[in-house]
Coordinates of C-alpha atoms and ligand atoms in Angstrom, one line a residue:
M1 CA 75.2 -10.2 -121.1
P2 CA 72.3 -12.5 -120.1
G3 CA 71.4 -13.1 -116.5
Q4 CA 70.9 -10.8 -113.7
A5 CA 73.9 -8.7 -112.7
V6 CA 74.2 -7.7 -109.0
A7 CA 77.0 -5.3 -108.3
H8 CA 77.5 -4.9 -104.6
A9 CA 77.5 -1.1 -104.6
G10 CA 79.2 0.5 -101.7
R11 CA 81.4 -2.5 -101.1
T12 CA 83.4 -2.6 -104.3
G13 CA 86.1 0.0 -103.7
D14 CA 87.4 -1.2 -107.0
D15 CA 87.8 1.2 -109.9
R16 CA 89.7 -1.2 -112.1
R17 CA 89.0 -1.4 -115.8
V18 CA 88.8 -4.7 -117.7
S19 CA 91.9 -3.7 -119.6
D20 CA 93.8 -3.7 -116.3
Y21 CA 93.5 -7.4 -115.9
R22 CA 96.5 -9.6 -116.5
N23 CA 96.5 -12.4 -114.0
I24 CA 93.3 -14.4 -113.7
V25 CA 92.3 -17.2 -111.4
I26 CA 89.0 -19.0 -112.1
L27 CA 87.4 -21.4 -109.6
T28 CA 84.7 -23.8 -110.9
G29 CA 82.3 -26.0 -109.0
A30 CA 79.6 -28.6 -109.8
G31 CA 77.3 -25.9 -111.2
I32 CA 79.4 -25.6 -114.4
S33 CA 78.8 -29.2 -115.2
A34 CA 75.1 -29.2 -114.4
E35 CA 74.1 -28.3 -118.0
S36 CA 76.2 -31.2 -119.2
G37 CA 73.9 -33.5 -117.1
L38 CA 76.0 -34.1 -114.0
A39 CA 74.2 -33.6 -110.7
T40 CA 75.4 -31.0 -108.2
F41 CA 76.0 -31.8 -104.6
R42 CA 73.6 -29.6 -102.7
G43 CA 70.7 -29.2 -105.2
A44 CA 67.4 -31.0 -105.0
D45 CA 68.7 -33.7 -107.2
G46 CA 72.0 -33.7 -105.3
L47 CA 74.5 -36.6 -105.3
W48 CA 74.5 -39.5 -102.8
E49 CA 70.7 -40.1 -103.1
G50 CA 69.4 -38.5 -100.0
R51 CA 72.6 -38.6 -97.9
R52 CA 74.6 -35.5 -97.2
V53 CA 77.9 -35.6 -99.0
E54 CA 79.5 -34.4 -95.8
D55 CA 78.5 -37.7 -94.2
V56 CA 79.7 -40.1 -96.9
A57 CA 82.7 -38.4 -98.7
T58 CA 85.1 -39.1 -95.8
P59 CA 87.9 -41.5 -95.3
G60 CA 85.9 -43.0 -92.3
A61 CA 82.9 -43.8 -94.6
F62 CA 85.2 -45.5 -97.0
R63 CA 86.8 -47.6 -94.2
R64 CA 83.3 -48.6 -92.9
D65 CA 81.7 -49.4 -96.3
P66 CA 84.2 -49.5 -99.1
A67 CA 81.8 -51.4 -101.4
L68 CA 79.2 -48.6 -101.2
V69 CA 81.8 -45.9 -101.8
H70 CA 83.4 -47.7 -104.8
H71 CA 79.9 -48.3 -106.2
F72 CA 79.2 -44.6 -106.1
Y73 CA 82.4 -43.6 -107.7
D74 CA 82.3 -46.4 -110.3
A75 CA 78.9 -45.2 -111.4
R76 CA 80.0 -41.6 -111.7
R77 CA 83.2 -42.6 -113.6
A78 CA 81.0 -44.6 -116.1
R79 CA 78.6 -41.6 -116.4
L80 CA 81.5 -39.5 -117.8
A81 CA 81.3 -41.4 -121.1
E82 CA 77.7 -40.2 -121.5
V83 CA 78.2 -36.4 -121.1
E84 CA 80.0 -33.7 -123.0
P85 CA 81.5 -30.3 -122.1
N86 CA 79.0 -27.5 -122.4
A87 CA 79.2 -23.9 -123.6
A88 CA 80.8 -22.8 -120.3
H89 CA 83.6 -25.3 -120.4
N90 CA 84.2 -24.5 -124.0
A91 CA 84.3 -20.8 -123.4
L92 CA 86.9 -21.2 -120.5
A93 CA 89.1 -23.3 -122.9
R94 CA 88.8 -20.5 -125.5
L95 CA 89.9 -18.0 -122.9
D96 CA 92.8 -20.2 -121.8
A97 CA 94.0 -20.4 -125.4
A98 CA 93.7 -16.7 -126.1
W99 CA 94.8 -15.1 -122.8
S100 CA 98.4 -14.0 -122.9
G101 CA 98.6 -13.1 -119.2
E102 CA 98.7 -15.6 -116.3
L103 CA 95.6 -17.8 -116.0
L104 CA 94.8 -20.7 -113.6
L105 CA 91.6 -22.6 -113.7
V106 CA 91.1 -24.3 -110.4
T107 CA 88.3 -26.8 -110.5
Q108 CA 86.7 -28.5 -107.5
N109 CA 85.1 -30.9 -110.0
V110 CA 86.3 -34.5 -110.3
D111 CA 84.9 -34.9 -113.8
D112 CA 87.1 -34.4 -116.9
L113 CA 84.9 -31.9 -118.8
H114 CA 87.4 -29.0 -118.6
E115 CA 90.2 -31.0 -120.1
R116 CA 87.9 -32.4 -122.8
A117 CA 86.9 -28.9 -123.7
G118 CA 90.6 -28.1 -124.1
S119 CA 91.6 -26.2 -121.0
K120 CA 95.4 -26.6 -120.3
R121 CA 96.1 -24.3 -117.4
L122 CA 94.0 -26.4 -115.1
L123 CA 94.2 -28.2 -111.8
H124 CA 91.8 -30.5 -109.9
M125 CA 92.0 -29.5 -106.3
H126 CA 89.6 -32.3 -105.2
G127 CA 91.1 -35.0 -107.3
E128 CA 89.8 -36.8 -110.4
L129 CA 87.4 -39.7 -111.0
K130 CA 89.8 -41.1 -113.6
R131 CA 92.7 -41.5 -111.2
G132 CA 93.4 -44.0 -108.5
W133 CA 95.5 -44.0 -105.3
C134 CA 97.2 -47.1 -103.9
L135 CA 97.1 -47.1 -100.1
A136 CA 99.7 -49.8 -100.0
C137 CA 102.5 -48.1 -102.0
G138 CA 101.2 -44.5 -102.2
E139 CA 101.3 -44.3 -106.0
R140 CA 98.7 -42.3 -107.9
F141 CA 97.8 -43.3 -111.4
A142 CA 95.3 -42.9 -114.3
W143 CA 92.3 -45.2 -114.0
E144 CA 89.6 -46.2 -116.6
G145 CA 86.6 -48.3 -115.9
P146 CA 85.3 -49.7 -112.7
M147 CA 87.6 -49.8 -109.7
G148 CA 85.7 -51.9 -107.1
E149 CA 87.0 -53.3 -103.9
G150 CA 89.4 -55.8 -105.5
A151 CA 91.3 -53.4 -107.7
V152 CA 95.0 -54.2 -108.3
C153 CA 97.6 -51.5 -108.1
P154 CA 99.4 -51.2 -111.5
D155 CA 102.5 -50.2 -109.6
C156 CA 103.0 -52.6 -106.7
T157 CA 100.3 -55.1 -107.8
T158 CA 98.7 -55.2 -104.3
A159 CA 95.0 -56.0 -104.6
G160 CA 92.2 -54.3 -102.5
Q161 CA 94.1 -51.2 -101.5
V162 CA 93.2 -48.9 -104.4
R163 CA 90.9 -46.0 -103.7
P164 CA 89.5 -43.3 -105.9
D165 CA 92.0 -40.3 -106.0
I166 CA 89.4 -38.0 -104.6
V167 CA 89.8 -35.5 -101.8
W168 CA 87.3 -36.3 -99.0
F169 CA 86.4 -34.2 -96.0
G170 CA 89.3 -33.9 -93.6
E171 CA 91.8 -34.5 -96.3
M172 CA 94.1 -31.8 -97.8
P173 CA 93.1 -30.6 -101.2
Y174 CA 95.8 -30.7 -104.0
E175 CA 98.2 -28.0 -105.0
M176 CA 97.2 -25.5 -102.3
E177 CA 100.6 -23.7 -102.4
R178 CA 100.2 -23.2 -106.2
I179 CA 96.7 -21.9 -105.7
D180 CA 97.7 -19.5 -102.9
Q181 CA 100.5 -18.1 -105.1
A182 CA 98.1 -17.6 -108.0
L183 CA 95.5 -16.0 -105.8
S184 CA 98.1 -13.6 -104.3
R185 CA 99.0 -12.4 -107.9
A186 CA 95.5 -12.3 -109.3
D187 CA 94.0 -9.1 -110.8
L188 CA 90.7 -10.9 -111.4
F189 CA 89.2 -13.8 -109.5
V190 CA 86.1 -15.5 -111.0
S191 CA 84.0 -18.1 -109.3
I192 CA 81.6 -20.2 -111.4
G193 CA 78.9 -22.7 -110.3
T194 CA 79.9 -23.3 -106.7
S195 CA 77.8 -22.9 -103.6
G196 CA 80.7 -21.6 -101.5
A197 CA 79.9 -24.2 -98.8
V198 CA 83.2 -26.1 -98.8
Y199 CA 86.6 -24.8 -97.6
P200 CA 89.3 -24.0 -98.4
A201 CA 87.8 -23.2 -101.9
A202 CA 85.0 -21.1 -100.3
G203 CA 87.7 -18.8 -98.8
F204 CA 89.5 -18.1 -102.1
V205 CA 87.4 -15.0 -102.7
Q206 CA 88.6 -13.5 -99.4
T207 CA 92.2 -14.2 -100.1
A208 CA 92.0 -12.9 -103.7
R209 CA 90.1 -9.8 -102.5
Y210 CA 92.6 -9.1 -99.7
C211 CA 95.4 -9.4 -102.3
G212 CA 93.7 -6.8 -104.5
A213 CA 91.8 -8.8 -107.1
H214 CA 88.5 -7.8 -108.6
C215 CA 86.1 -10.6 -107.6
L216 CA 83.2 -11.8 -109.8
E217 CA 80.9 -14.7 -109.3
M218 CA 78.6 -16.4 -111.8
N219 CA 76.0 -18.8 -110.3
L220 CA 72.4 -19.8 -110.5
E221 CA 71.8 -18.2 -107.1
P222 CA 74.0 -16.0 -104.8
S223 CA 76.6 -18.3 -103.2
Q224 CA 77.2 -18.5 -99.5
G225 CA 80.1 -16.1 -99.9
S226 CA 78.3 -13.8 -102.3
I227 CA 78.9 -10.7 -100.0
F228 CA 82.7 -11.0 -100.6
F229 CA 82.4 -10.5 -104.4
H230 CA 82.4 -7.2 -106.1
E231 CA 79.9 -8.5 -108.7
S232 CA 77.5 -11.4 -108.9
L233 CA 76.0 -12.5 -112.2
I234 CA 73.0 -14.7 -111.6
G235 CA 72.0 -17.2 -114.2
P236 CA 73.1 -20.4 -115.9
A237 CA 76.8 -20.8 -116.5
G238 CA 76.2 -22.0 -120.1
Q239 CA 74.9 -18.5 -120.9
L240 CA 76.8 -16.3 -118.6
V241 CA 80.3 -17.7 -119.1
P242 CA 80.5 -17.5 -123.0
A243 CA 79.2 -13.9 -122.9
W244 CA 81.7 -12.9 -120.2
V245 CA 84.6 -14.5 -122.1
D246 CA 83.5 -12.7 -125.3
A247 CA 83.5 -9.4 -123.5
L248 CA 86.8 -10.0 -121.8
L249 CA 88.5 -11.0 -125.1
A250 CA 87.0 -8.1 -126.9
T251 CA 88.7 -5.6 -124.6
P252 CA 92.3 -4.8 -125.5
T253 CA 94.5 -5.8 -122.6
N254 CA 96.8 -3.2 -121.2
P255 CA 99.2 -4.9 -118.8
A256 CA 101.0 -1.6 -118.2
R257 CA 97.9 -0.5 -116.3
C258 CA 98.2 -3.4 -113.8
R259 CA 98.8 -1.8 -110.5
D260 CA 101.5 -3.1 -108.3
R261 CA 99.5 -3.6 -105.1
G262 CA 102.5 -4.0 -102.9
R263 CA 102.5 -7.8 -102.9
G264 CA 106.1 -8.2 -103.5
P265 CA 108.0 -8.4 -106.8
R266 CA 105.9 -8.8 -110.0
P267 CA 107.3 -9.2 -113.5
S268 CA 107.7 -5.9 -115.3
A269 CA 104.6 -5.1 -117.4
N270 CA 106.7 -3.3 -120.0
Ligands
LIG1 C1 74.7 -23.5 -111.2 C2 74.1 -24.2 -112.3 C3 74.2 -23.7 -113.6 C4 73.7 -25.2 -110.4 N1 75.0 -22.6 -113.8 N2 75.4 -22.4 -111.5 C5 83.7 -25.9 -90.3 C6 84.0 -24.6 -90.8 C7 84.8 -24.4 -91.9 C8 85.4 -25.5 -92.5 C9 85.2 -26.8 -92.0 C10 84.4 -26.9 -90.9 N3 84.4 -28.3 -90.6 C11 85.2 -28.9 -91.5 C12 85.7 -28.0 -92.4 C13 86.6 -28.3 -93.5 C14 85.8 -29.0 -94.6 C15 84.6 -28.2 -95.0 O1 84.6 -27.2 -95.8 N4 83.4 -28.6 -94.5 C16 82.2 -27.8 -94.8 C17 81.1 -28.8 -95.0 C18 81.9 -26.9 -93.7 N5 86.7 -29.1 -95.8 C19 87.6 -30.1 -95.9 O2 87.6 -31.0 -95.1 C20 88.6 -30.0 -97.0 N6 89.9 -30.2 -96.5 C21 90.4 -29.3 -95.6 O3 89.8 -28.4 -95.2 O4 91.7 -29.6 -95.3 C22 92.4 -28.8 -94.3 C23 93.0 -27.6 -94.9 C24 93.4 -26.6 -94.0 C25 94.0 -25.5 -94.5 C26 94.1 -25.2 -95.8 C27 93.7 -26.2 -96.7 C28 93.1 -27.4 -96.2 C29 88.3 -31.0 -98.1 C30 87.0 -30.8 -98.8 C31 86.8 -32.0 -99.8 C32 85.5 -31.8 -100.5 N7 85.1 -33.0 -101.2 C33 83.9 -33.0 -102.0 C34 83.7 -34.4 -102.5 C35 84.6 -34.7 -103.7 C36 84.4 -36.0 -104.2 C37 83.2 -36.1 -105.1 O5 83.0 -35.4 -106.1 O6 82.4 -37.1 -104.7 O7 84.0 -32.1 -103.1 S1 82.5 -32.4 -101.2 C38 81.7 -31.7 -102.6 O8 81.6 -30.3 -102.3 C39 82.8 -31.8 -103.7 C40 82.7 -30.4 -104.3 O9 83.9 -30.2 -105.0 C41 82.5 -29.5 -103.1 C42 82.0 -28.2 -103.5 O10 80.7 -28.3 -104.0 P1 80.2 -27.4 -105.2 O11 81.0 -27.6 -106.4 O12 80.2 -26.0 -104.7 O13 78.8 -27.9 -105.5 P2 77.4 -27.5 -104.8 O14 76.4 -28.5 -105.2 O15 77.5 -27.2 -103.4 O16 77.0 -26.1 -105.5 C43 76.7 -26.0 -106.9 C44 76.3 -24.6 -107.2 O17 76.1 -24.5 -108.6 C45 75.0 -24.2 -106.5 O18 75.1 -22.9 -105.9 C46 74.0 -24.0 -107.7 O19 73.0 -23.0 -107.5 C47 74.9 -23.7 -108.8 N8 74.4 -24.1 -110.1 N9 73.4 -25.3 -111.7 C48 75.5 -22.0 -112.7 N10 73.6 -24.3 -114.6

């Protein structure tokens, strides 16, 4: 497998074999889309042109300057038409199609590259660029093209109250209950292309590990939560992820070996 593998020896306490895995949770962040040409948040070429995302991706910033925030998201929505899924997105879609056990792909990304690659068991915990949310009637809906300040709600027809359906700081991410359930059942937790700077996603590794999952990260550099992973593979997702998926799918799965780790009833493996 390409890249530099770092196993945190002495901290693993995990003798599981690959064939033991049945339930997988994968978390992705901006790094997985970097090789498609989308900027990450905290890199040198980070989003928001010199501003910290923490200062501008907030409901307060939107109230203060909606034109600026709409301009930013309209530009990013338009950019989606210029980029394609890369080898890492494609590999995860291949895994989704082939994996007979449970699998949940949780992305923090608001782009649509995972679904365009073909991933089905996918949720967007921080929302989606191609969705809008009407603050007048509360409806959420698909959105194509620019939104701007004067956007009209397709449901209640109110103008000027539609915002991007994006989870900003201080707002509750989507589907936390479903994510928590999947983490509590996971045998394998894999984090790809995320700095581990933003909660609650940054805490998923601790939840998964506490519940008994083997935890692997793949990132260009060790993430902020690197110490919590059993293994870190350092390198570009476009190389690491396809190689990891190939290796996983080449191993015969043996659900009977999945250990019941005392987390309540699990479906019989037989
Ligand atoms: C590659 C690569 C390649 C590059 N291959 N890798 C104090 C302490 C703890 C928490 C808080 C606190 N104060 C406030 C909070 C909570 C706050 C928070 O976490 N703040 C932090 C700044 C500290 N969180 C929230 O407010 C969240 N809501 C919340 O907590 O609600 C309450 C709650 C309570 C209990 C349970 C549940 C909830 C909401 C967070 C919303 C985040 N929104 C954003 C903007 C979305 C819109 C948009 O896209 O514009 O989401 S912020 C931004 O960061 C975006 C991302 O999804 C998110 C994570 O970033 P990500 O994906 O990790 O990107 P980067 O750039 O940071 O990292 C990329 C990585 O890839 C790097 O490591 C590179 O090296 C790597 N890489 N190329 C592999 N080719």
